[in-house]
Amino acid sequence: MNLQEKNKKGIELYKRAKEIIPGGTQLLSKRPEMFLPDLWPSYYQKAKGCYVWDLDGNKYLDFAYMGIGACILGYADEDINKAAKEAIDNGSMNTLNCPEEVELAELLLKIHPWAGMVRYARTGGESMAVAIRIARAYSGKDKVAFCGYHGWSDWYLSSNLANDKNLDGHLLSGLAPNGVPRGLTGTMLPFHYNKIEELEKIVSESNDIGVIVMEPMKFQADSSGFVKKVREIADKIKAVLIFDEITVGFRFNIGGSHLKLGINPDMAVFAKGISNGFPMGAIIGKKEIMQSAQTSFISSTYWTERIGPTAAIATINKMIKENVPEYLEKTGLAIKNGLAKKAEEHGVKLHIEGFPAMLHISFDYPNAQAIRTLYTQEMLKKGVLASGGIYVSLAFKEEHIKEFLEAVDEVFPILSKAIKENKVEQMLEGPIAHTSFQRLN
Amino acid sequence: MNLQEKNKKGIELYKRAKEIIPGGTQLLSKRPEMFLPDLWPSYYQKAKGCYVWDLDGNKYLDFAYMGIGACILGYADEDINKAAKEAIDNGSMNTLNCPEEVELAELLLKIHPWAGMVRYARTGGESMAVAIRIARAYSGKDKVAFCGYHGWSDWYLSSNLANDKNLDGHLLSGLAPNGVPRGLTGTMLPFHYNKIEELEKIVSESNDIGVIVMEPMKFQADSSGFVKKVREIADKIKAVLIFDEITVGFRFNIGGSHLKLGINPDMAVFAKGISNGFPMGAIIGKKEIMQSAQTSFISSTYWTERIGPTAAIATINKMIKENVPEYLEKTGLAIKNGLAKKAEEHGVKLHIEGFPAMLHISFDYPNAQAIRTLYTQEMLKKGVLASGGIYVSLAFKEEHIKEFLEAVDEVFPILSKAIKENKVEQMLEGPIAHTSFQRLN
């Protein structure tokens, strides 16, 4: 089977895209080069449940990222779509405000009793920028200690102005923060997950940290009470503690993952988890902190449209009603176990990390990325989108796990043989997938 | 008629909103206090064409801001809604990319032949932040000379760090930029529309201006070739010239208003004008400048969803097909003339400024804002949303202009009498409308 021929329309459109869109896509994680350079279908015409139809009419099972984590309930979920379409029929924008933004605020505050107020944006990056603005306005201090990835905005990327290795291990290695004003140099201080000594060092050397921001959990488990210690440090230095729940919120439990940890921040930010693919972001926080929004200017027209909060209300209510996080855990565990079994059967050294609802997989070989590329290539031929992660969805039913594992059962022997015969690179029909940010031509 | 009783549900919900949403709304221009404090309906349940139904079931004609300028084609336009709902049915988010983002790029580049590449965001403020990032990355310089309003982001609000009057006349008077890092002080240099000498002074005193940003037109006409002179200065100092077309683009003509002026920028930004109320933003620019996006990290999940570009394609194509800008001009002119005639007939001193498609009205009296509030109050009683501006829409037909002017015909005598008898404030059933940013309790 010739992938070039099979994915002809998608491959051609992406070539054109790179001529008129710098970097080809709007999101690094959706770049075809991150999956299977030159051969990835790249575009879809239709999606339903966990299936995707590309421009060439090929049908795929998406056991990769399910909308880069944004579609926990599956693609085109009937209930959420119905709510969104009703909002559209009734006018999704107006001179007056939509009542759904108050209803959603009530719902988020009910789930997070520690919080007292809510603001909205429409993307994750923007929501984080709003949160940082409010936290800085409240604390009166500019410096932020951070752990993990928090978007593309100036406040975050400025991390690399002082030292181009500051974002290593958080975002991408050696990223040049071009276009970020140099005046922000020194405002961002990095620490790593589970390394409390790094944060301790930061606060011992700097007495003007106003904000601490982190993802409370992601691929690693909290060890020796790390997050609790961060909370204690924040209290001690009177810093605003922000939890970025954009990727993890509502995936492991109803609400922020901090509820599972039993540790409350001062503010939390949600986006991808709450609206099943419709643009939405929410910033929640303690009342006295959130009121600082009123001492700054934080205002945008599209933050007032109706689809975002409508979809969020429908999504959260469905997640509660069907206990989706429990289903994701059970399903993710079945996938993890099935995959581990196949790896063992076929003698493929596979690492599976992360929580069941959001698995990260890697091949334990020196040429790991070439093998991962070959895996993606061969799974694609079997009709499955597969890469270095599996974002579990409510749309994953038993038959889909079976379909996935059957494909794996055919592909792992190919990998195993190629690895043994040292022919992985030779078997690739295109270049090895990128692992980082690269300039595209 | 008791407005408190008539708008009961909306008034009560807004009271609750202020307890759980700092500032009550997500957009300053949608604050009830900006229209009619304590009595404004505040929320809508349904909107169609230029009519709005509030929570209490009252029906209003919207001759105010039509979604704060975001609904040029009218509320719930059948054609755009159909396209958006199809995108939803076919899955509006995916692991693969949506082909509509390439199609929209082709369309924007066809309309703006000076531009070579396109990026997207989902709100206007975010789109401006992307544009500034790319322009700074290209120029290698941090300083920006600016004119007008460009959103809530750090790069823009930092204008007031050096001098809290820098944003006077651009955004709002005396705004404290709380939460904006002090390291950005001095990066923003303001100049006013039609005052080329101010920009000349900036560039004569500073040799490190990398970017000039402005709205090419808004309420004032370009006098003595102001915009052309800005273009010449940008060329001379090799600064990237960005036109913010968020409010004005596609309103006066198909494409950016700069096409009407005959002056091309290096980059242009669109949002509210292009997608009839669905969150969308587009940044277009010359190829060599836009490619600088690849030297920075500019990436966000929701920028990849499908509804925004789908709605934009449908909106732009409809605007072309029906020559909407011409209709807006003709209609706006009829409203302007009708309103001026009524003012004269009833002896009300009224200023009507701006281009016909986007009228700004003010009362020429010392207590102008009290009179404007009374106008809003009395028009509301007649079933019309009215304020200090009229954003003309394709949904405005002859019968709506007639309906509006009949209400004006009944309200202007009330104003005229109140002004003569010095009873304006006395006749207000609530406080005078806010004209600026104020903390709400």
mmCIF file of C-alpha atoms in Angstrom, chain A residues 76-325:
data_model
loop_
_atom_site.group_PDB
_atom_site.id
_atom_site.type_symbol
_atom_site.label_atom_id
_atom_site.label_comp_id
_atom_site.label_asym_id
_atom_site.label_seq_id
_atom_site.Cartn_x
_atom_site.Cartn_y
_atom_site.Cartn_z
ATOM 1 C CA ALA A 76 -19.250 15.146 17.454
ATOM 2 C CA ASP A 77 -20.922 13.977 20.669
ATOM 3 C CA GLU A 78 -24.683 14.169 20.069
ATOM 4 C CA ASP A 79 -25.570 15.776 23.397
ATOM 5 C CA ILE A 80 -22.947 18.500 23.312
ATOM 6 C CA ASN A 81 -23.538 19.186 19.626
ATOM 7 C CA LYS A 82 -27.273 19.505 20.233
ATOM 8 C CA ALA A 83 -26.645 22.108 22.955
ATOM 9 C CA ALA A 84 -24.195 24.008 20.744
ATOM 10 C CA LYS A 85 -26.559 24.013 17.770
ATOM 11 C CA GLU A 86 -29.419 25.284 19.911
ATOM 12 C CA ALA A 87 -27.188 28.139 21.058
ATOM 13 C CA ILE A 88 -26.495 28.900 17.404
ATOM 14 C CA ASP A 89 -30.169 28.773 16.417
ATOM 15 C CA ASN A 90 -31.010 31.145 19.257
ATOM 16 C CA GLY A 91 -28.213 33.553 18.300
ATOM 17 C CA SER A 92 -24.758 32.856 19.662
ATOM 18 C CA MET A 93 -23.702 36.517 19.886
ATOM 19 C CA ASN A 94 -25.569 39.564 21.069
ATOM 20 C CA THR A 95 -25.392 43.071 22.467
ATOM 21 C CA LEU A 96 -26.758 41.604 25.691
ATOM 22 C CA ASN A 97 -24.944 38.896 27.645
ATOM 23 C CA CYS A 98 -25.686 35.184 27.580
ATOM 24 C CA PRO A 99 -27.122 33.760 30.820
ATOM 25 C CA GLU A 100 -25.081 30.567 30.325
ATOM 26 C CA GLU A 101 -21.942 32.322 31.597
ATOM 27 C CA VAL A 102 -23.586 32.762 34.989
ATOM 28 C CA GLU A 103 -24.930 29.194 34.985
ATOM 29 C CA LEU A 104 -21.475 27.811 34.161
ATOM 30 C CA ALA A 105 -19.923 29.894 36.927
ATOM 31 C CA GLU A 106 -22.381 28.413 39.421
ATOM 32 C CA LEU A 107 -21.545 24.906 38.220
ATOM 33 C CA LEU A 108 -17.775 25.393 38.428
ATOM 34 C CA LEU A 109 -18.059 26.933 41.887
ATOM 35 C CA LYS A 110 -20.248 24.075 43.087
ATOM 36 C CA ILE A 111 -17.599 21.571 41.974
ATOM 37 C CA HIS A 112 -14.789 23.686 43.470
ATOM 38 C CA PRO A 113 -16.136 25.028 46.788
ATOM 39 C CA TRP A 114 -12.798 26.687 47.622
ATOM 40 C CA ALA A 115 -13.303 29.140 44.731
ATOM 41 C CA GLY A 116 -15.606 32.150 44.740
ATOM 42 C CA MET A 117 -15.441 33.782 41.307
ATOM 43 C CA VAL A 118 -15.028 32.927 37.649
ATOM 44 C CA ARG A 119 -13.825 34.618 34.451
ATOM 45 C CA TYR A 120 -13.727 33.243 30.931
ATOM 46 C CA ALA A 121 -11.635 33.280 27.794
ATOM 47 C CA ARG A 122 -11.815 31.135 24.668
ATOM 48 C CA THR A 123 -8.424 29.392 24.441
ATOM 49 C CA GLY A 124 -6.111 27.789 26.974
ATOM 50 C CA GLY A 125 -3.174 30.110 26.337
ATOM 51 C CA GLU A 126 -5.386 33.140 26.698
ATOM 52 C CA SER A 127 -6.953 31.766 29.893
ATOM 53 C CA MET A 128 -3.507 31.337 31.423
ATOM 54 C CA ALA A 129 -2.607 34.917 30.469
ATOM 55 C CA VAL A 130 -5.780 36.150 32.186
ATOM 56 C CA ALA A 131 -4.954 34.118 35.301
ATOM 57 C CA ILE A 132 -1.404 35.461 35.473
ATOM 58 C CA ARG A 133 -2.648 39.036 35.000
ATOM 59 C CA ILE A 134 -5.131 38.677 37.861
ATOM 60 C CA ALA A 135 -2.583 36.967 40.132
ATOM 61 C CA ARG A 136 0.040 39.630 39.450
ATOM 62 C CA ALA A 137 -2.507 42.403 39.992
ATOM 63 C CA TYR A 138 -3.403 40.853 43.352
ATOM 64 C CA SER A 139 0.130 40.166 44.538
ATOM 65 C CA GLY A 140 1.602 43.385 43.210
ATOM 66 C CA LYS A 141 4.668 41.381 42.179
ATOM 67 C CA ASP A 142 5.849 40.446 38.694
ATOM 68 C CA LYS A 143 7.937 37.342 39.359
ATOM 69 C CA VAL A 144 6.453 33.913 38.714
ATOM 70 C CA ALA A 145 7.851 30.526 39.732
ATOM 71 C CA PHE A 146 6.610 27.902 37.280
ATOM 72 C CA CYS A 147 6.622 24.213 36.518
ATOM 73 C CA GLY A 148 5.432 22.694 33.235
ATOM 74 C CA TYR A 149 3.934 23.983 30.020
ATOM 75 C CA HIS A 150 1.519 26.925 30.038
ATOM 76 C CA GLY A 151 1.133 28.199 26.488
ATOM 77 C CA TRP A 152 2.596 30.563 23.931
ATOM 78 C CA SER A 153 2.108 33.961 25.624
ATOM 79 C CA ASP A 154 4.837 36.490 26.407
ATOM 80 C CA TRP A 155 4.629 36.001 30.187
ATOM 81 C CA TYR A 156 5.503 32.296 29.785
ATOM 82 C CA LEU A 157 7.954 32.287 26.871
ATOM 83 C CA SER A 158 9.944 35.048 28.551
ATOM 84 C CA SER A 159 11.274 32.188 30.697
ATOM 85 C CA ASN A 160 13.891 31.613 28.041
ATOM 86 C CA LEU A 161 15.063 35.218 27.826
ATOM 87 C CA ALA A 162 17.444 34.843 30.757
ATOM 88 C CA ASN A 163 18.565 31.322 29.925
ATOM 89 C CA ASP A 164 17.585 29.427 26.811
ATOM 90 C CA LYS A 165 17.496 26.220 28.807
ATOM 91 C CA ASN A 166 14.858 27.393 31.306
ATOM 92 C CA LEU A 167 12.057 25.804 29.286
ATOM 93 C CA ASP A 168 13.919 22.537 28.751
ATOM 94 C CA GLY A 169 11.818 19.792 30.223
ATOM 95 C CA HIS A 170 8.789 22.091 30.407
ATOM 96 C CA LEU A 171 8.025 23.049 26.831
ATOM 97 C CA LEU A 172 10.683 22.277 24.267
ATOM 98 C CA SER A 173 14.446 22.289 24.343
ATOM 99 C CA GLY A 174 16.383 25.387 23.371
ATOM 100 C CA LEU A 175 13.412 27.432 22.207
ATOM 101 C CA ALA A 176 14.365 30.974 21.206
ATOM 102 C CA PRO A 177 11.802 33.390 22.627
ATOM 103 C CA ASN A 178 11.909 35.629 19.538
ATOM 104 C CA GLY A 179 9.508 38.551 19.668
ATOM 105 C CA VAL A 180 9.155 38.468 23.450
ATOM 106 C CA PRO A 181 10.154 41.833 24.968
ATOM 107 C CA ARG A 182 13.502 41.701 26.748
ATOM 108 C CA GLY A 183 12.091 43.714 29.627
ATOM 109 C CA LEU A 184 10.477 40.502 30.836
ATOM 110 C CA THR A 185 13.882 38.933 31.429
ATOM 111 C CA GLY A 186 14.167 37.414 34.872
ATOM 112 C CA THR A 187 10.444 37.390 35.633
ATOM 113 C CA MET A 188 10.075 33.605 35.228
ATOM 114 C CA LEU A 189 11.766 31.077 37.506
ATOM 115 C CA PRO A 190 11.507 27.371 36.602
ATOM 116 C CA PHE A 191 11.267 24.352 38.873
ATOM 117 C CA HIS A 192 10.606 20.712 37.974
ATOM 118 C CA TYR A 193 7.821 18.427 39.119
ATOM 119 C CA ASN A 194 8.680 16.430 42.233
ATOM 120 C CA LYS A 195 11.798 18.573 42.823
ATOM 121 C CA ILE A 196 10.695 20.682 45.760
ATOM 122 C CA GLU A 197 14.308 21.668 46.441
ATOM 123 C CA GLU A 198 14.276 23.685 43.205
ATOM 124 C CA LEU A 199 11.320 25.764 44.362
ATOM 125 C CA GLU A 200 12.861 26.083 47.833
ATOM 126 C CA LYS A 201 16.011 27.467 46.236
ATOM 127 C CA ILE A 202 13.999 29.969 44.178
ATOM 128 C CA VAL A 203 12.131 31.368 47.180
ATOM 129 C CA SER A 204 15.274 31.448 49.329
ATOM 130 C CA GLU A 205 17.057 33.532 46.701
ATOM 131 C CA SER A 206 14.147 35.757 45.716
ATOM 132 C CA ASN A 207 11.755 37.510 48.064
ATOM 133 C CA ASP A 208 9.550 38.919 45.322
ATOM 134 C CA ILE A 209 7.794 35.870 43.929
ATOM 135 C CA GLY A 210 4.116 36.804 43.632
ATOM 136 C CA VAL A 211 2.817 33.790 41.758
ATOM 137 C CA ILE A 212 3.532 30.053 41.582
ATOM 138 C CA VAL A 213 2.035 28.195 38.622
ATOM 139 C CA MET A 214 2.043 24.485 37.806
ATOM 140 C CA GLU A 215 0.046 21.533 36.543
ATOM 141 C CA PRO A 216 -0.925 19.639 39.702
ATOM 142 C CA MET A 217 -0.447 16.307 37.920
ATOM 143 C CA LYS A 218 0.279 15.141 34.404
ATOM 144 C CA PHE A 219 2.392 12.153 33.450
ATOM 145 C CA GLN A 220 4.044 11.706 36.826
ATOM 146 C CA ALA A 221 2.521 10.896 40.190
ATOM 147 C CA ASP A 222 3.051 13.318 43.026
ATOM 148 C CA SER A 223 5.797 11.829 45.168
ATOM 149 C CA SER A 224 6.543 12.509 48.837
ATOM 150 C CA GLY A 225 3.849 15.168 49.075
ATOM 151 C CA PHE A 226 5.397 17.461 46.451
ATOM 152 C CA VAL A 227 2.231 19.422 45.617
ATOM 153 C CA LYS A 228 1.390 19.829 49.305
ATOM 154 C CA LYS A 229 4.842 21.274 49.886
ATOM 155 C CA VAL A 230 4.345 23.709 47.001
ATOM 156 C CA ARG A 231 1.089 24.796 48.656
ATOM 157 C CA GLU A 232 2.936 25.351 51.958
ATOM 158 C CA ILE A 233 5.630 27.427 50.278
ATOM 159 C CA ALA A 234 3.003 29.529 48.492
ATOM 160 C CA ASP A 235 1.281 30.158 51.839
ATOM 161 C CA LYS A 236 4.548 31.011 53.511
ATOM 162 C CA ILE A 237 5.646 33.581 50.921
ATOM 163 C CA LYS A 238 2.025 34.721 50.316
ATOM 164 C CA ALA A 239 2.205 33.877 46.616
ATOM 165 C CA VAL A 240 -0.887 33.151 44.534
ATOM 166 C CA LEU A 241 -0.828 29.452 43.659
ATOM 167 C CA ILE A 242 -2.321 28.733 40.218
ATOM 168 C CA PHE A 243 -3.057 25.222 39.008
ATOM 169 C CA ASP A 244 -3.117 24.826 35.236
ATOM 170 C CA GLU A 245 -5.817 22.187 34.719
ATOM 171 C CA ILE A 246 -6.132 22.741 30.959
ATOM 172 C CA THR A 247 -4.999 19.242 29.994
ATOM 173 C CA VAL A 248 -5.667 17.299 33.173
ATOM 174 C CA GLY A 249 -8.838 18.871 34.582
ATOM 175 C CA PHE A 250 -11.997 16.729 34.332
ATOM 176 C CA ARG A 251 -9.931 13.836 32.935
ATOM 177 C CA PHE A 252 -9.026 12.028 36.170
ATOM 178 C CA ASN A 253 -12.030 13.167 38.196
ATOM 179 C CA ILE A 254 -14.934 15.612 37.994
ATOM 180 C CA GLY A 255 -13.300 19.020 38.324
ATOM 181 C CA GLY A 256 -9.669 19.921 38.677
ATOM 182 C CA SER A 257 -7.206 17.115 39.317
ATOM 183 C CA HIS A 258 -6.283 18.974 42.513
ATOM 184 C CA LEU A 259 -9.555 17.720 44.000
ATOM 185 C CA LYS A 260 -8.179 14.203 43.626
ATOM 186 C CA LEU A 261 -4.947 15.310 45.294
ATOM 187 C CA GLY A 262 -6.910 17.066 48.009
ATOM 188 C CA ILE A 263 -4.913 20.263 47.651
ATOM 189 C CA ASN A 264 -6.600 23.541 46.739
ATOM 190 C CA PRO A 265 -4.884 26.281 44.769
ATOM 191 C CA ASP A 266 -5.811 29.970 44.913
ATOM 192 C CA MET A 267 -6.748 29.924 41.239
ATOM 193 C CA ALA A 268 -7.289 27.206 38.643
ATOM 194 C CA VAL A 269 -7.550 27.328 34.866
ATOM 195 C CA PHE A 270 -9.604 25.035 32.614
ATOM 196 C CA ALA A 271 -9.944 24.835 28.841
ATOM 197 C CA LYS A 272 -9.594 21.677 26.764
ATOM 198 C CA GLY A 273 -11.197 19.446 29.350
ATOM 199 C CA ILE A 274 -14.479 21.278 29.769
ATOM 200 C CA SER A 275 -16.189 21.774 26.410
ATOM 201 C CA ASN A 276 -15.455 18.784 24.150
ATOM 202 C CA GLY A 277 -13.738 20.736 21.383
ATOM 203 C CA PHE A 278 -15.681 24.005 21.431
ATOM 204 C CA PRO A 279 -13.403 26.988 22.192
ATOM 205 C CA MET A 280 -13.692 27.768 25.889
ATOM 206 C CA GLY A 281 -11.542 28.644 28.861
ATOM 207 C CA ALA A 282 -12.404 29.303 32.486
ATOM 208 C CA ILE A 283 -10.396 30.907 35.252
ATOM 209 C CA ILE A 284 -11.650 30.272 38.767
ATOM 210 C CA GLY A 285 -10.261 31.586 42.009
ATOM 211 C CA LYS A 286 -10.760 32.843 45.513
ATOM 212 C CA LYS A 287 -13.001 35.870 45.595
ATOM 213 C CA GLU A 288 -10.527 38.390 46.993
ATOM 214 C CA ILE A 289 -7.961 37.425 44.356
ATOM 215 C CA MET A 290 -10.392 37.320 41.439
ATOM 216 C CA GLN A 291 -11.695 40.776 42.336
ATOM 217 C CA SER A 292 -8.259 42.107 41.338
ATOM 218 C CA ALA A 293 -9.443 41.609 37.765
ATOM 219 C CA GLN A 294 -11.373 44.792 38.443
ATOM 220 C CA THR A 295 -8.172 46.745 39.020
ATOM 221 C CA SER A 296 -6.895 45.862 35.565
ATOM 222 C CA PHE A 297 -8.452 45.829 32.085
ATOM 223 C CA ILE A 298 -9.376 42.306 30.976
ATOM 224 C CA SER A 299 -12.014 42.397 28.264
ATOM 225 C CA SER A 300 -12.622 40.766 24.886
ATOM 226 C CA THR A 301 -15.664 40.575 22.610
ATOM 227 C CA TYR A 302 -15.550 36.879 21.774
ATOM 228 C CA TRP A 303 -15.352 35.946 25.450
ATOM 229 C CA THR A 304 -19.057 36.836 25.498
ATOM 230 C CA GLU A 305 -20.288 34.430 22.814
ATOM 231 C CA ARG A 306 -22.680 31.716 23.792
ATOM 232 C CA ILE A 307 -21.417 28.419 22.351
ATOM 233 C CA GLY A 308 -18.430 28.084 24.683
ATOM 234 C CA PRO A 309 -20.295 28.243 28.023
ATOM 235 C CA THR A 310 -23.237 26.266 26.586
ATOM 236 C CA ALA A 311 -20.936 23.450 25.462
ATOM 237 C CA ALA A 312 -19.104 23.546 28.795
ATOM 238 C CA ILE A 313 -22.305 23.198 30.812
ATOM 239 C CA ALA A 314 -23.456 20.275 28.639
ATOM 240 C CA THR A 315 -20.032 18.601 28.758
ATOM 241 C CA ILE A 316 -19.574 18.895 32.506
ATOM 242 C CA ASN A 317 -23.116 17.701 33.202
ATOM 243 C CA LYS A 318 -22.640 14.704 30.926
ATOM 244 C CA MET A 319 -19.304 13.894 32.586
ATOM 245 C CA ILE A 320 -21.016 13.952 35.964
ATOM 246 C CA LYS A 321 -24.053 11.967 34.811
ATOM 247 C CA GLU A 322 -22.044 9.222 33.146
ATOM 248 C CA ASN A 323 -19.117 9.312 35.545
ATOM 249 C CA VAL A 324 -16.779 9.759 32.622
ATOM 250 C CA PRO A 325 -13.485 9.955 34.571
#
